Structure formats: C-alpha cells, structure tokens
Amino acid sequence: MLIIEVTNSRDVVRQRIGRLGERLIGRVVDAEAQVEKALIQELETAFKEFGIEARIVSVQGPQLVGREQLELPIQVREERDVRLSEA
C-alpha cells in the first residue's frame, strides 16, 4: 500500500489559477481536493499503461505524525477503480 501526502497543494493551485484566484483558495477552491483529483487522473493513466489494476481513494482526515505514526480518522472524498478491461 502506498500513502502519498501532497505537501504543497496550495502552491500548485496558486500556480494554476493565478493571483486573482489565489484569494479563492480555502473559500471556494479546496486546493488539496483539486490536486488529488488531478493526481488520481494521472495515476489511473499510468497504471493502465503498466497493466496495473488498483483502487485509488482520496480521503480527508489522515495525518502523518512525525515519521512513525499515522492517525486515520478518514472521510472518503473520491474513489476510482482502475481496471484493464472496460467490461
């Protein structure tokens, strides 16, 4: 199992939407959710190219505590099953 924590989602969204949109981050735009959605799409494409079937789940809540502990109160934001055949 892989856990990927995106640590600069606000910066990524800021670069994509510019200075005017910067004020919307946190109010209208959920930077973390937007970056995760784009990342899920890229992972799905790459997994299919490598022949990997997987379940990708974007959740809200887990927190990394230092290097040795993960707290897991989660709320699923988005889920996608990657399958090689469309059947």
PDB file of C-alpha atoms in Angstrom:
ATOM      1  CA  MET A   1       0.000   0.000   0.000  1.00  0.00           C
ATOM      2  CA  LEU A   2       1.219   3.487  -0.815  1.00  0.00           C
ATOM      3  CA  ILE A   3       0.369   6.655   1.025  1.00  0.00           C
ATOM      4  CA  ILE A   4       1.165   9.898  -0.779  1.00  0.00           C
ATOM      5  CA  GLU A   5       0.883  13.178   1.099  1.00  0.00           C
ATOM      6  CA  VAL A   6       0.860  16.218  -1.170  1.00  0.00           C
ATOM      7  CA  THR A   7       2.502  18.930   0.902  1.00  0.00           C
ATOM      8  CA  ASN A   8       2.245  21.900  -1.470  1.00  0.00           C
ATOM      9  CA  SER A   9      -1.295  21.714  -2.848  1.00  0.00           C
ATOM     10  CA  ARG A  10      -1.954  25.429  -2.206  1.00  0.00           C
ATOM     11  CA  ASP A  11       1.151  26.366  -4.202  1.00  0.00           C
ATOM     12  CA  VAL A  12       0.167  24.083  -7.076  1.00  0.00           C
ATOM     13  CA  VAL A  13      -3.334  25.549  -7.282  1.00  0.00           C
ATOM     14  CA  ARG A  14      -1.948  29.085  -6.931  1.00  0.00           C
ATOM     15  CA  GLN A  15       0.327  28.471  -9.947  1.00  0.00           C
ATOM     16  CA  ARG A  16      -2.597  27.133 -11.978  1.00  0.00           C
ATOM     17  CA  ILE A  17      -5.186  29.815 -11.233  1.00  0.00           C
ATOM     18  CA  GLY A  18      -3.009  32.911 -10.838  1.00  0.00           C
ATOM     19  CA  ARG A  19      -3.062  35.844  -8.454  1.00  0.00           C
ATOM     20  CA  LEU A  20      -6.767  36.647  -8.762  1.00  0.00           C
ATOM     21  CA  GLY A  21      -7.769  33.109  -7.934  1.00  0.00           C
ATOM     22  CA  GLU A  22      -5.367  33.000  -5.008  1.00  0.00           C
ATOM     23  CA  ARG A  23      -7.976  34.700  -2.815  1.00  0.00           C
ATOM     24  CA  LEU A  24     -10.413  31.859  -3.511  1.00  0.00           C
ATOM     25  CA  ILE A  25      -8.136  29.157  -2.090  1.00  0.00           C
ATOM     26  CA  GLY A  26      -9.746  27.902   1.083  1.00  0.00           C
ATOM     27  CA  ARG A  27     -13.051  29.637   0.416  1.00  0.00           C
ATOM     28  CA  VAL A  28     -14.328  28.326  -2.910  1.00  0.00           C
ATOM     29  CA  VAL A  29     -11.455  26.130  -4.058  1.00  0.00           C
ATOM     30  CA  ASP A  30     -10.339  23.151  -1.959  1.00  0.00           C
ATOM     31  CA  ALA A  31      -6.702  23.083  -3.077  1.00  0.00           C
ATOM     32  CA  GLU A  32      -5.985  19.654  -1.623  1.00  0.00           C
ATOM     33  CA  ALA A  33      -9.007  18.043  -3.279  1.00  0.00           C
ATOM     34  CA  GLN A  34      -8.239  19.652  -6.661  1.00  0.00           C
ATOM     35  CA  VAL A  35      -4.613  18.468  -6.651  1.00  0.00           C
ATOM     36  CA  GLU A  36      -5.642  14.987  -5.521  1.00  0.00           C
ATOM     37  CA  LYS A  37      -8.225  14.773  -8.307  1.00  0.00           C
ATOM     38  CA  ALA A  38      -5.594  15.664 -10.934  1.00  0.00           C
ATOM     39  CA  LEU A  39      -3.126  13.236  -9.378  1.00  0.00           C
ATOM     40  CA  ILE A  40      -5.704  10.430  -9.422  1.00  0.00           C
ATOM     41  CA  GLN A  41      -6.278  11.004 -13.139  1.00  0.00           C
ATOM     42  CA  GLU A  42      -2.536  10.817 -13.843  1.00  0.00           C
ATOM     43  CA  LEU A  43      -2.149   7.691 -11.698  1.00  0.00           C
ATOM     44  CA  GLU A  44      -5.063   5.997 -13.461  1.00  0.00           C
ATOM     45  CA  THR A  45      -3.475   6.643 -16.857  1.00  0.00           C
ATOM     46  CA  ALA A  46      -0.053   5.403 -15.721  1.00  0.00           C
ATOM     47  CA  PHE A  47      -1.493   2.314 -14.039  1.00  0.00           C
ATOM     48  CA  LYS A  48      -3.359   1.314 -17.181  1.00  0.00           C
ATOM     49  CA  GLU A  49      -0.173   1.726 -19.250  1.00  0.00           C
ATOM     50  CA  PHE A  50       1.693  -0.604 -16.860  1.00  0.00           C
ATOM     51  CA  GLY A  51      -1.152  -3.133 -16.669  1.00  0.00           C
ATOM     52  CA  ILE A  52      -1.844  -2.389 -13.008  1.00  0.00           C
ATOM     53  CA  GLU A  53      -5.325  -2.802 -11.551  1.00  0.00           C
ATOM     54  CA  ALA A  54      -5.847  -0.767  -8.394  1.00  0.00           C
ATOM     55  CA  ARG A  55      -8.235   1.127  -6.199  1.00  0.00           C
ATOM     56  CA  ILE A  56      -7.322   4.775  -5.706  1.00  0.00           C
ATOM     57  CA  VAL A  57      -9.073   6.536  -2.855  1.00  0.00           C
ATOM     58  CA  SER A  58      -8.847  10.216  -1.950  1.00  0.00           C
ATOM     59  CA  VAL A  59      -9.667  10.695   1.716  1.00  0.00           C
ATOM     60  CA  GLN A  60      -9.817  13.582   4.116  1.00  0.00           C
ATOM     61  CA  GLY A  61      -8.584  13.187   7.648  1.00  0.00           C
ATOM     62  CA  PRO A  62      -5.383  11.112   7.907  1.00  0.00           C
ATOM     63  CA  GLN A  63      -2.484  12.947   9.473  1.00  0.00           C
ATOM     64  CA  LEU A  64       1.166  11.972   9.445  1.00  0.00           C
ATOM     65  CA  VAL A  65       2.591  12.436  12.921  1.00  0.00           C
ATOM     66  CA  GLY A  66       6.352  12.569  12.625  1.00  0.00           C
ATOM     67  CA  ARG A  67       7.905   9.669  10.739  1.00  0.00           C
ATOM     68  CA  GLU A  68       6.427   6.778  12.656  1.00  0.00           C
ATOM     69  CA  GLN A  69       2.726   7.353  13.227  1.00  0.00           C
ATOM     70  CA  LEU A  70      -0.324   7.833  11.043  1.00  0.00           C
ATOM     71  CA  GLU A  71      -3.658   8.952  12.505  1.00  0.00           C
ATOM     72  CA  LEU A  72      -6.603   7.643  10.481  1.00  0.00           C
ATOM     73  CA  PRO A  73      -9.909   9.443  11.063  1.00  0.00           C
ATOM     74  CA  ILE A  74     -10.966   9.448   7.386  1.00  0.00           C
ATOM     75  CA  GLN A  75     -13.724  10.684   5.131  1.00  0.00           C
ATOM     76  CA  VAL A  76     -13.686   9.408   1.529  1.00  0.00           C
ATOM     77  CA  ARG A  77     -13.624  12.275  -0.985  1.00  0.00           C
ATOM     78  CA  GLU A  78     -13.249  10.333  -4.215  1.00  0.00           C
ATOM     79  CA  GLU A  79     -12.702   6.737  -5.213  1.00  0.00           C
ATOM     80  CA  ARG A  80     -11.817   5.166  -8.526  1.00  0.00           C
ATOM     81  CA  ASP A  81     -11.257   1.564  -9.565  1.00  0.00           C
ATOM     82  CA  VAL A  82      -8.664   1.138 -12.288  1.00  0.00           C
ATOM     83  CA  ARG A  83      -9.461  -1.866 -14.461  1.00  0.00           C
ATOM     84  CA  LEU A  84      -7.688  -3.007 -17.586  1.00  0.00           C
ATOM     85  CA  SER A  85     -10.867  -4.018 -19.417  1.00  0.00           C
ATOM     86  CA  GLU A  86     -13.944  -1.831 -19.700  1.00  0.00           C
ATOM     87  CA  ALA A  87     -16.265  -4.821 -19.128  1.00  0.00           C
TER      88      ALA A  87
END
